[in-house]
Short mmCIF file of C-alpha atoms and ligand atoms in Angstrom, two decimals:
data_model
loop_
_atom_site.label_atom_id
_atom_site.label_comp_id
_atom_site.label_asym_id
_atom_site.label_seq_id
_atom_site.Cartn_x
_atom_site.Cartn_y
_atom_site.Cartn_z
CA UNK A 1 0.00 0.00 0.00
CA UNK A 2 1.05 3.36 -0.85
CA UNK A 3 2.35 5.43 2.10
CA UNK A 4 3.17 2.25 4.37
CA UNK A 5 6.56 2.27 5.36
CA UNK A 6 7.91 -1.04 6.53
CA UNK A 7 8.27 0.09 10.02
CA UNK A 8 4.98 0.40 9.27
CA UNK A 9 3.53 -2.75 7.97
CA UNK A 10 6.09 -4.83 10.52
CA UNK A 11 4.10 -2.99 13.35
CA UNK A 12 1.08 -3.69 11.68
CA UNK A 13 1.89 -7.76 11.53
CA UNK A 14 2.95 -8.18 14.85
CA UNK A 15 0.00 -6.64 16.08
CA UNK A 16 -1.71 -9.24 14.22
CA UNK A 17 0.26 -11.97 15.39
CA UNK A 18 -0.33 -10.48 18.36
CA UNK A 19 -4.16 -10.95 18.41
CA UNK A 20 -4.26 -14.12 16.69
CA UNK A 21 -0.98 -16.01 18.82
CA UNK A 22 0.89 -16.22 15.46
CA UNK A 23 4.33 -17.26 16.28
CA UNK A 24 6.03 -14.37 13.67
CA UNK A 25 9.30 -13.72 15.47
CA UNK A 26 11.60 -17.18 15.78
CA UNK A 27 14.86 -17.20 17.70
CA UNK A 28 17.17 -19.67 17.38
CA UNK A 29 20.16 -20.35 19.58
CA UNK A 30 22.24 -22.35 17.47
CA UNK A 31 24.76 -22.87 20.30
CA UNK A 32 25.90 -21.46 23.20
CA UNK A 33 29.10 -22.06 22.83
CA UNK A 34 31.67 -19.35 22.05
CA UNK A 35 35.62 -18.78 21.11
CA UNK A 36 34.90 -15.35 23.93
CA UNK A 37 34.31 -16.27 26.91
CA UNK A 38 32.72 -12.46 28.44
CA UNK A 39 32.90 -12.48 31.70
CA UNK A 40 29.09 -10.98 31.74
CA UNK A 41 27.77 -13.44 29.53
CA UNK A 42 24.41 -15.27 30.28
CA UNK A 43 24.99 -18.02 28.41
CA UNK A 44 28.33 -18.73 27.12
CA UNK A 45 29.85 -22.39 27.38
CA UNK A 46 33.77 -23.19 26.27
CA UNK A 47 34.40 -23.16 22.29
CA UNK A 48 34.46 -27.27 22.89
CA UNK A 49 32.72 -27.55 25.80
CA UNK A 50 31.56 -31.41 25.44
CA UNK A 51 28.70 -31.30 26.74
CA UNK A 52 26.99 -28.33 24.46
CA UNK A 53 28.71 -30.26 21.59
CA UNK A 54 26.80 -34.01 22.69
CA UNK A 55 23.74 -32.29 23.55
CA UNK A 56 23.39 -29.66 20.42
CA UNK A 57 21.00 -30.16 18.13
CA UNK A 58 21.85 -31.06 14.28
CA UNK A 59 21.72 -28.46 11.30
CA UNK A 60 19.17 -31.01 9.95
CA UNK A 61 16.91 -30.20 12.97
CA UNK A 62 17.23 -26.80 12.86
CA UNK A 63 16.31 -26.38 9.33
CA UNK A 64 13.23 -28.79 9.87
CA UNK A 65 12.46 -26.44 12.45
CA UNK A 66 12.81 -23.64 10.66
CA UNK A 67 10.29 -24.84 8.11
CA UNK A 68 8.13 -26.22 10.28
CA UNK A 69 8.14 -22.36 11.91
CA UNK A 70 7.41 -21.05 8.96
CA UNK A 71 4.64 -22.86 7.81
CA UNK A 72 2.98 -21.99 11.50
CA UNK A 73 3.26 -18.42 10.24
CA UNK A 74 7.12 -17.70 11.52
CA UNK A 75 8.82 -14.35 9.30
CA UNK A 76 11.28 -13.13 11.40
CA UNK A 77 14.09 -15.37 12.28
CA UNK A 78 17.42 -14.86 14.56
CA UNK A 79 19.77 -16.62 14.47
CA UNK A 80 21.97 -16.39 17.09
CA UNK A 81 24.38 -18.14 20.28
CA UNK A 82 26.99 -17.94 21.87
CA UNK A 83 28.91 -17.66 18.48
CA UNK A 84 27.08 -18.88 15.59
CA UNK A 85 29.70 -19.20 13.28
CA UNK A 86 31.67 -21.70 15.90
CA UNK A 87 29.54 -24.56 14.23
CA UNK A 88 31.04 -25.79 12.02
CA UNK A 89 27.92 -26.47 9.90
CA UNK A 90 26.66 -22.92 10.22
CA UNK A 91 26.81 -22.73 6.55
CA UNK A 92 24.58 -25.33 5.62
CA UNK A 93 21.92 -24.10 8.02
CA UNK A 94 21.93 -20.50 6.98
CA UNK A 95 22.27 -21.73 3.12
CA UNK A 96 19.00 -23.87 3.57
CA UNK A 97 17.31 -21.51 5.89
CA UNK A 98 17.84 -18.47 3.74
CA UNK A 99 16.06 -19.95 0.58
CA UNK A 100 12.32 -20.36 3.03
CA UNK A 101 11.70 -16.65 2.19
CA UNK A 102 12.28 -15.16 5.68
CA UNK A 103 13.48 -12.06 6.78
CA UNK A 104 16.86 -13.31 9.07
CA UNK A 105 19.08 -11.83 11.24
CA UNK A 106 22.33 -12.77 12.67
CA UNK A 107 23.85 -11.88 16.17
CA UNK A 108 27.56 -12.26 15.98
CA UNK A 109 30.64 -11.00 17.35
CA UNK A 110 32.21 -10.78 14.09
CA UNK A 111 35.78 -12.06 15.24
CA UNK A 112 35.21 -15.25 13.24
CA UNK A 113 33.83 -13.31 9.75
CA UNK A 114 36.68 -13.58 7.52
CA UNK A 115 36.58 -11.54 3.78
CA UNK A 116 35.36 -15.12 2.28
CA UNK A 117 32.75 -15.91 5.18
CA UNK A 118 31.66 -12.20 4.21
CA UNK A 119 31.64 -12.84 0.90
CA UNK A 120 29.53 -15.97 0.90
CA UNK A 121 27.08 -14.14 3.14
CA UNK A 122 26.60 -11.56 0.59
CA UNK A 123 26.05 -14.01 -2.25
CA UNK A 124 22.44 -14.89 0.27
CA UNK A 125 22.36 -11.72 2.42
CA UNK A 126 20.52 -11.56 5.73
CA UNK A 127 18.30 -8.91 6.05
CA UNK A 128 20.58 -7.82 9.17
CA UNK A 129 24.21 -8.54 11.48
CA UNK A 130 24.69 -7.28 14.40
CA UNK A 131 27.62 -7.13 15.85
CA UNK A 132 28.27 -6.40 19.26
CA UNK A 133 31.54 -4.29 20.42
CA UNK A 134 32.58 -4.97 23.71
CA UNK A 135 35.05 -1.76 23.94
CA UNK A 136 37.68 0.43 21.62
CA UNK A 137 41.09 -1.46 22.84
CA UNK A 138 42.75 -4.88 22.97
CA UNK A 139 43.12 -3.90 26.40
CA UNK A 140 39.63 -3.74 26.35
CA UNK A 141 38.66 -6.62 25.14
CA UNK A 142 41.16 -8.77 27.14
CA UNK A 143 39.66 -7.72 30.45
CA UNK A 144 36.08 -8.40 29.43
CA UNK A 145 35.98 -10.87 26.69
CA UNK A 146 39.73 -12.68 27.57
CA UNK A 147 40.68 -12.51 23.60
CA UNK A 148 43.36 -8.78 23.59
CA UNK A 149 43.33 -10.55 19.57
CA UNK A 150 39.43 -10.22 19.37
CA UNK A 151 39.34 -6.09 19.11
CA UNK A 152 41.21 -6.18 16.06
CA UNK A 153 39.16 -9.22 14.80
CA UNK A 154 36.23 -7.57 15.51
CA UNK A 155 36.80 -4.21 13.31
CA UNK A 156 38.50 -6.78 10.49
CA UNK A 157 34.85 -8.74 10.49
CA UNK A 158 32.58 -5.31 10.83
CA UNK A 159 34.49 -4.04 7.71
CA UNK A 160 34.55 -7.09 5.70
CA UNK A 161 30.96 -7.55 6.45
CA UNK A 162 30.47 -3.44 4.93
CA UNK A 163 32.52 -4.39 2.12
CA UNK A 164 29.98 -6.96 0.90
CA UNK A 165 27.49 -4.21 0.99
CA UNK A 166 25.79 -6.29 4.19
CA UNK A 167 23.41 -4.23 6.36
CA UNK A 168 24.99 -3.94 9.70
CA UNK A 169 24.19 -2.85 13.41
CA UNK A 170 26.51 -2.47 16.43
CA UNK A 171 25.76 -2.32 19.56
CA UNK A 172 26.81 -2.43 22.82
CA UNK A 173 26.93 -3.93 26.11
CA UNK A 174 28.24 -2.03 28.75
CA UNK A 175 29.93 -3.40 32.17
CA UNK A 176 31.99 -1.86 34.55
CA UNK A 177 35.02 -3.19 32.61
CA UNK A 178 34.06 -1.44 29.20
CA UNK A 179 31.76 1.85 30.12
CA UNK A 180 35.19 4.29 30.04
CA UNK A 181 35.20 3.00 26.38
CA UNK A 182 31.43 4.51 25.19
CA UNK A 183 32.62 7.37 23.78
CA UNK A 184 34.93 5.85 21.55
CA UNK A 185 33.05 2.95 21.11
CA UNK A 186 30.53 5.44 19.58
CA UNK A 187 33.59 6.84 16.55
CA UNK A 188 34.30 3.71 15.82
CA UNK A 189 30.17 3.52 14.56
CA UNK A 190 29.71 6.67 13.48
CA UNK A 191 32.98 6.70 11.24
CA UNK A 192 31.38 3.69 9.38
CA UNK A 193 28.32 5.41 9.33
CA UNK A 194 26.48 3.14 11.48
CA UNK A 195 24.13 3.56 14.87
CA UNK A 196 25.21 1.99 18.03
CA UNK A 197 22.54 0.09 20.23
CA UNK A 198 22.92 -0.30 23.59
CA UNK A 199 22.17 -3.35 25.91
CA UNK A 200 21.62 -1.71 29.34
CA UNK A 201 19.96 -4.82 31.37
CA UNK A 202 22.93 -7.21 32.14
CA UNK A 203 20.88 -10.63 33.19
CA UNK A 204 22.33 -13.40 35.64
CA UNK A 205 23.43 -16.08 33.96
CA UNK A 206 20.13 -18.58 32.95
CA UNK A 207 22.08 -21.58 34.30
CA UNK A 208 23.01 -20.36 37.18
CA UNK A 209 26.67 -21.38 36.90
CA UNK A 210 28.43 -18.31 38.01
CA UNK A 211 27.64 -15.06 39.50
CA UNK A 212 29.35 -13.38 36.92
CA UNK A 213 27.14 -11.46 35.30
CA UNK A 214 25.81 -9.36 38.78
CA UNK A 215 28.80 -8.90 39.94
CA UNK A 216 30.36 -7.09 36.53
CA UNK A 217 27.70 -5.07 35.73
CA UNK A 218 26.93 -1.42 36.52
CA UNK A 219 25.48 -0.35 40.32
CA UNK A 220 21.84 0.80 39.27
CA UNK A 221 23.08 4.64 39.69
CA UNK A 222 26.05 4.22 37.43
CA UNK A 223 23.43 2.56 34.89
CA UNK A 224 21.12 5.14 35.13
CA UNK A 225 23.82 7.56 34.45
CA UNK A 226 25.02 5.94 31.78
CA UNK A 227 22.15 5.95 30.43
CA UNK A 228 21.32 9.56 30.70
CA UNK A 229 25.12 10.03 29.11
CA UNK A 230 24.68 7.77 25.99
CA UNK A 231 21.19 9.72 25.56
CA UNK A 232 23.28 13.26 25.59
CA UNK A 233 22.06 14.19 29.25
CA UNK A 234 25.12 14.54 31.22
CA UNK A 235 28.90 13.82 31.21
CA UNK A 236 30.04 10.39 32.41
CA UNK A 237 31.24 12.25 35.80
CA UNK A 238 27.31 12.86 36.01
CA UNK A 239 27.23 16.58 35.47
CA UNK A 240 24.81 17.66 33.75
CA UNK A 241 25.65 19.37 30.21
CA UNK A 242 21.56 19.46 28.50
CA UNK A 243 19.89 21.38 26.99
CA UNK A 244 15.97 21.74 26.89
CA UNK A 245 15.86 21.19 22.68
CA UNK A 246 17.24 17.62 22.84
CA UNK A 247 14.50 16.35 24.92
CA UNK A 248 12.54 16.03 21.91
CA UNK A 249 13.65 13.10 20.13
CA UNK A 250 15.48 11.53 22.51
CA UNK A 251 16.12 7.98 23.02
CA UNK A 252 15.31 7.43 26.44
CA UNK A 253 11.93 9.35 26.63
CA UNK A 254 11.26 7.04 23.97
CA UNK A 255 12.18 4.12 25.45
CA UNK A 256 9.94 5.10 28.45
CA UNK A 257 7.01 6.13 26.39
CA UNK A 258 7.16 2.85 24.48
CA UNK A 259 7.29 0.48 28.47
CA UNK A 260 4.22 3.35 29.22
CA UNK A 261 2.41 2.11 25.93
CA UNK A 262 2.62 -1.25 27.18
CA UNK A 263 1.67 -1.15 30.50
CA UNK A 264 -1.45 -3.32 31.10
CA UNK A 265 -2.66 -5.75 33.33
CA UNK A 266 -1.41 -8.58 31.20
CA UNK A 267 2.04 -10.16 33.01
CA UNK A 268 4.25 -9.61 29.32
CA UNK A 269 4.98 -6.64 28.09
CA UNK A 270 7.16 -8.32 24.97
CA UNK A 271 5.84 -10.41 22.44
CA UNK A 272 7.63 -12.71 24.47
CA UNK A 273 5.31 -16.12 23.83
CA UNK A 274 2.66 -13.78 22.60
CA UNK A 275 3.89 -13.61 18.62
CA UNK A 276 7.34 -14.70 19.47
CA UNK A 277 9.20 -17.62 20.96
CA UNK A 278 12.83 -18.94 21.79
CA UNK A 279 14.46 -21.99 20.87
CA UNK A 280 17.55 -23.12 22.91
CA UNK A 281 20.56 -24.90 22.17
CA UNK A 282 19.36 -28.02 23.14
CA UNK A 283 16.17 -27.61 21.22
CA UNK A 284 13.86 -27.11 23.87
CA UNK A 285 11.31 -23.54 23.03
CA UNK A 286 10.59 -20.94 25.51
CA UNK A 287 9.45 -17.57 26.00
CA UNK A 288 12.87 -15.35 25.64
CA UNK A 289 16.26 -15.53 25.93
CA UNK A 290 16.60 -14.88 29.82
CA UNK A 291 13.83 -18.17 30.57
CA UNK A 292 14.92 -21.38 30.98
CA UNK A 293 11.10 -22.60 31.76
CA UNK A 294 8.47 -22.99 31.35
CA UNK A 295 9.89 -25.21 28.19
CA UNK A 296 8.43 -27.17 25.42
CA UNK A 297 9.71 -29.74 23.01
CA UNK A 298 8.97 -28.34 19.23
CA UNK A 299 11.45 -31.48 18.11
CA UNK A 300 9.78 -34.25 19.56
CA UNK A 301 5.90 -33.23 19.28
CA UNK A 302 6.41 -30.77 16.59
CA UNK A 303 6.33 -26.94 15.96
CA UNK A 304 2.93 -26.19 16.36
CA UNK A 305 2.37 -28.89 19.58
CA UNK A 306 5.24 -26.83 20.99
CA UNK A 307 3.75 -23.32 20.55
CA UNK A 308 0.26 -24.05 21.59
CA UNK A 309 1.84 -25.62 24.89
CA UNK A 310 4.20 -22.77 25.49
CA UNK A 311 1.43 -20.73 25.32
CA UNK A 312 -0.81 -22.43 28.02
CA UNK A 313 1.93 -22.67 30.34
CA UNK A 314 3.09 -18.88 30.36
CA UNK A 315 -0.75 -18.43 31.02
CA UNK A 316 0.34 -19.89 34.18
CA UNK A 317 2.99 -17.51 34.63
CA UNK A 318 2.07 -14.97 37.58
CA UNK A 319 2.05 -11.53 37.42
CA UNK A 320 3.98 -9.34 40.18
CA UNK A 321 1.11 -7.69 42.21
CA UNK A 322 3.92 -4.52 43.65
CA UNK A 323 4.75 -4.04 40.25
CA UNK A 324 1.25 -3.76 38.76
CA UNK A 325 0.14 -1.23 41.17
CA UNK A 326 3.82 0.62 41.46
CA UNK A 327 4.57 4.45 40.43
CA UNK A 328 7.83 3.44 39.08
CA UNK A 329 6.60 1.10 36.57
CA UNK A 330 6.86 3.48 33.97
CA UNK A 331 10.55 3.85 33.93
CA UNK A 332 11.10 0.38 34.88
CA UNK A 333 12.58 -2.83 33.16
CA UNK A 334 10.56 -5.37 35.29
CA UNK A 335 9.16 -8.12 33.30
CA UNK A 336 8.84 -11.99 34.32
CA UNK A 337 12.11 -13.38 32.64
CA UNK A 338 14.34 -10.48 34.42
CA UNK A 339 12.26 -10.77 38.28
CA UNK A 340 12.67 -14.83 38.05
CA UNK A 341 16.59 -14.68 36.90
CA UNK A 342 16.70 -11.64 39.90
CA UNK A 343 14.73 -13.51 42.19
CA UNK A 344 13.69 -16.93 42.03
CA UNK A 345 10.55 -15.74 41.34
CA UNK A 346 8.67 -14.13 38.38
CA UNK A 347 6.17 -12.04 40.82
CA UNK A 348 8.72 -10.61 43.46
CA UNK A 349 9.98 -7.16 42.76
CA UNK A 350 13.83 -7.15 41.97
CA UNK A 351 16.02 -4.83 44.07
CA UNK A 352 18.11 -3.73 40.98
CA UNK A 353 15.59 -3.05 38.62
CA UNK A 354 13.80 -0.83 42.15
CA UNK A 355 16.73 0.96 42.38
CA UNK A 356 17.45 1.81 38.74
CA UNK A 357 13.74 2.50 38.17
CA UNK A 358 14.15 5.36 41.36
CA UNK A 359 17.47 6.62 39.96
CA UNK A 360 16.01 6.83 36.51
CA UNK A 361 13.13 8.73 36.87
CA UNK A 362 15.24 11.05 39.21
CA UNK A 363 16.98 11.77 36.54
CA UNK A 364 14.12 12.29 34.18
CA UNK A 365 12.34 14.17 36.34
CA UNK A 366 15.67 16.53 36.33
CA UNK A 367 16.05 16.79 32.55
CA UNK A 368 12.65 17.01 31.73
CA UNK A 369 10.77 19.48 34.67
C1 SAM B 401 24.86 -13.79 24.10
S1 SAM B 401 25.35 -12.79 22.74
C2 SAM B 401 25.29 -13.91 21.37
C3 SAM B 401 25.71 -13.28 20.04
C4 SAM B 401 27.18 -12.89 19.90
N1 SAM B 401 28.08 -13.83 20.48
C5 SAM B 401 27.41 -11.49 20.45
O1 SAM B 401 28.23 -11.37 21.37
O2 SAM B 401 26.79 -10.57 19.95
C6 SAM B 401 23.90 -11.79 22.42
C7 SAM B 401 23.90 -10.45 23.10
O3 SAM B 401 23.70 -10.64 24.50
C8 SAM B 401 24.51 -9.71 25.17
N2 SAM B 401 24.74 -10.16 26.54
C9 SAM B 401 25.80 -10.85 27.02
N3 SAM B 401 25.67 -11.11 28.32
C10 SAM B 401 24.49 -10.58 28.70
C11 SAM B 401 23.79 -10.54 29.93
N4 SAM B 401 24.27 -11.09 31.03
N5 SAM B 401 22.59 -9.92 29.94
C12 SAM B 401 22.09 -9.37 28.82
N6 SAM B 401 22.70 -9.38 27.63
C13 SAM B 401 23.89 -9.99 27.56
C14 SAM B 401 25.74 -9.70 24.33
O4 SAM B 401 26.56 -8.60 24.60
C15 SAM B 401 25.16 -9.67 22.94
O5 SAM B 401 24.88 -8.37 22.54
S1 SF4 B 402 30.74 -13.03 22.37
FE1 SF4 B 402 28.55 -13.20 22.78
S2 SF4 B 402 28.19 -15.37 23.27
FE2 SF4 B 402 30.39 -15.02 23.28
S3 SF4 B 402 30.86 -14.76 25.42
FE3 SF4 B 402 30.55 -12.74 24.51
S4 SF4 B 402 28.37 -12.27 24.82
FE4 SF4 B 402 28.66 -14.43 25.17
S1 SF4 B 403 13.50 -10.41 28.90
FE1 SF4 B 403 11.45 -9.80 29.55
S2 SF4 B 403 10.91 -8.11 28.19
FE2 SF4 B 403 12.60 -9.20 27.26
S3 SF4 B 403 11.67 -10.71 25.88
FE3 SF4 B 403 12.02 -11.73 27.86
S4 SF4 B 403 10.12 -11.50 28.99
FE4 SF4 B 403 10.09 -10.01 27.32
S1 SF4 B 404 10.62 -4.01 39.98
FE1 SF4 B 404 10.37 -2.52 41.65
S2 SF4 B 404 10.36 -0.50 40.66
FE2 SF4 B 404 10.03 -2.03 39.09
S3 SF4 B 404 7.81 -2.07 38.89
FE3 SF4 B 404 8.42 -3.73 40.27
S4 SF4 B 404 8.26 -2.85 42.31
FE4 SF4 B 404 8.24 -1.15 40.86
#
């Protein structure tokens, strides 16, 4: 139709899917294994961990999947890990997966894209890669991914992947280790021309392993501020340096006005199990990336068994009473997956997404009144 963007129209199917519980948006997690090992990361196994490699499931599977997804209505599809192109049979899954007529994207750290992996990607482009930078220095990278090698990697694989004329993203994801590096995180985007994305919720680890995670990533105040920084409200030391004008299109009003939009009684405010499902490593489907369970078994009963199932058990799924009726809702993150990988629980209020709700609309309230 003429005058429909395809912002447009994609807003316009997933409300849809929304209202009819298509399952549009597929995410696959190929692997979680990964030649980084980030000391934040919630999923990340050893590059031959022996386990992940027994218990994986085949590229044939995946690509049975991946039709069977489709023909339940799937469009979207991630593809993503730990680090997808560790399998060694990445290539056949992508090749057969690309020709179903869906609109991929791949997650990647981009160390492992060499000028031929790029080049074969271009020959069947994905829709989107994007690549996450983890700071601006080997220095960097050695303290939070444990590769000093992987910085330079990681610009060779971004370029190679512009070079083919590929449509790329970075972003972000910022830890104590890494936040000094924002600003220049930010050239190393904008002299490629591209946006940088930010990650701001750092999740414990889903299986539990390690502590990891919490104990890397940002006190709620030093988020908040960060966030208020990368946004163009203050200086990383936290003075403030607005002005009134760049309220208007800025990204974190935004992101509050789209959690206000959603705000309703119902316990997701995704399209987390809704219009869009997970599918881990070892083949099992949930809700998101951050939920282990409730789980379902799309390879032994079948796609569609597997979604309709999901679906009744999230039903199940309680909603936090505090957070429903709290004034800080608005400006906060809190959402089932992130309260149950906080808590234990998916209906008791999280202390660090309290605190960085308070500090953020503290800050808000600063910038904006
Ligand atoms: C797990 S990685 C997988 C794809 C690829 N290896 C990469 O690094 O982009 C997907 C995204 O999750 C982010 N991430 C890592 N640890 C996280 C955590 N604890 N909580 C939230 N996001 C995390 C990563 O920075 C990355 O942007
Ligand atoms: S590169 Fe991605 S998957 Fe690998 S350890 Fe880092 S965040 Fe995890
Ligand atoms: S982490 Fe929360 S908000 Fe994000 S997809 Fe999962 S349930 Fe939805
Ligand atoms: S997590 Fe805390 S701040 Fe956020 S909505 Fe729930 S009670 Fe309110």
């Amino acid at each position: 139709v003429m005058g429909t963007t395809w912002g447009q129209l994609s807003e316009q199917l997933i409300a849809q899917a929304r209202e009819k519980r298509i399952p549009l948006i597929g995410q696959f997690e190929l692997t979680t294994r990964c030649n980084l090992q980030c000391k934040m990361c919630f999923v990340c196994q050893c590059a031959n961990d022996k386990l992940s490699l027994r218990k994986e499931r085949t590229a044939k599977e995946w690509i049975r999947l991946a039709e069977e997804a489709r023909n339940a209505g799937m469009l979207y599809l991630l593809l993503t890990g730990g680090e997808v192109f560790l399998r060694k049979d990445f290539r056949e899954i992508y090749e057969e997966i690309s020709k179903m007529g869906l609109i991929i994207e791949i997650y990647t750290n981009a160390t492992l894209i060499t000028l031929e992996k790029a080049k074969w990607l271009s020959s069947i482009p994905p829709s989107k890669v994007e690549v996450t930078l983890y700071g601006s220095s080997s220095d960097t990278y050695s303290k939070v991914c444990g590769s000093p090698d992987a910085f330079n990697k990681t610009l060779m694989g971004i370029d190679a992947l512009l070079d083919e004329g590929i449509n790329v993203k970075l972003r972000t994801t910022i830890i104590k280790d890494n936040i000094k590096d924002f600003d220049d995180m930010e050239k190393i985007a904008a002299s490629r021309g591209l946006q940088l994305g930010i990650v701001n919720y750092i999740s414990p680890r889903r299986d539990k392993k390690n502590s990891s995670p919490i104990d890397e990533r940002l006190m709620p105040k030093d988020l908040v501020k960060f966030e208020a920084h990368a946004n163009g409200y203050i200086n990383l030391d936290g003075t403030l340096k607005i002005k009134k004008q760049h309220n208007k299109n800025n990204t974190t009003i935004a992101v509050i006005e789209d959690i206000k939009s959603k705000v309703n009684n119902q316990c997701f405010r995704c399209e987390a199990s809704i219009s869009s499902f997970w599918v881990t490593w070892d083949g099992r489907m949930t809700c998101c990336s951050l939920m282990d369970e409730p789980s379902t078994s799309p390879l032994k009963g079948g796609f569609s068994n597997a979604w309709l199932e999901l679906g009744a058990k999230c039903k199940s799924i309680p909603s936090c009473i505090e957070c429903n009726k709290c004034d800080y809702r608005e400006f906060c993150m809190t959402c089932p997956a992130r309260l149950k990988n906080e808590t234990g629980q998916y209906d008791k209020p999280a202390v660090y997404l309290c605190e960085s709700a308070k500090a953020r609309k503290q800050i808000i309230d600063l910038v904006v009144r």
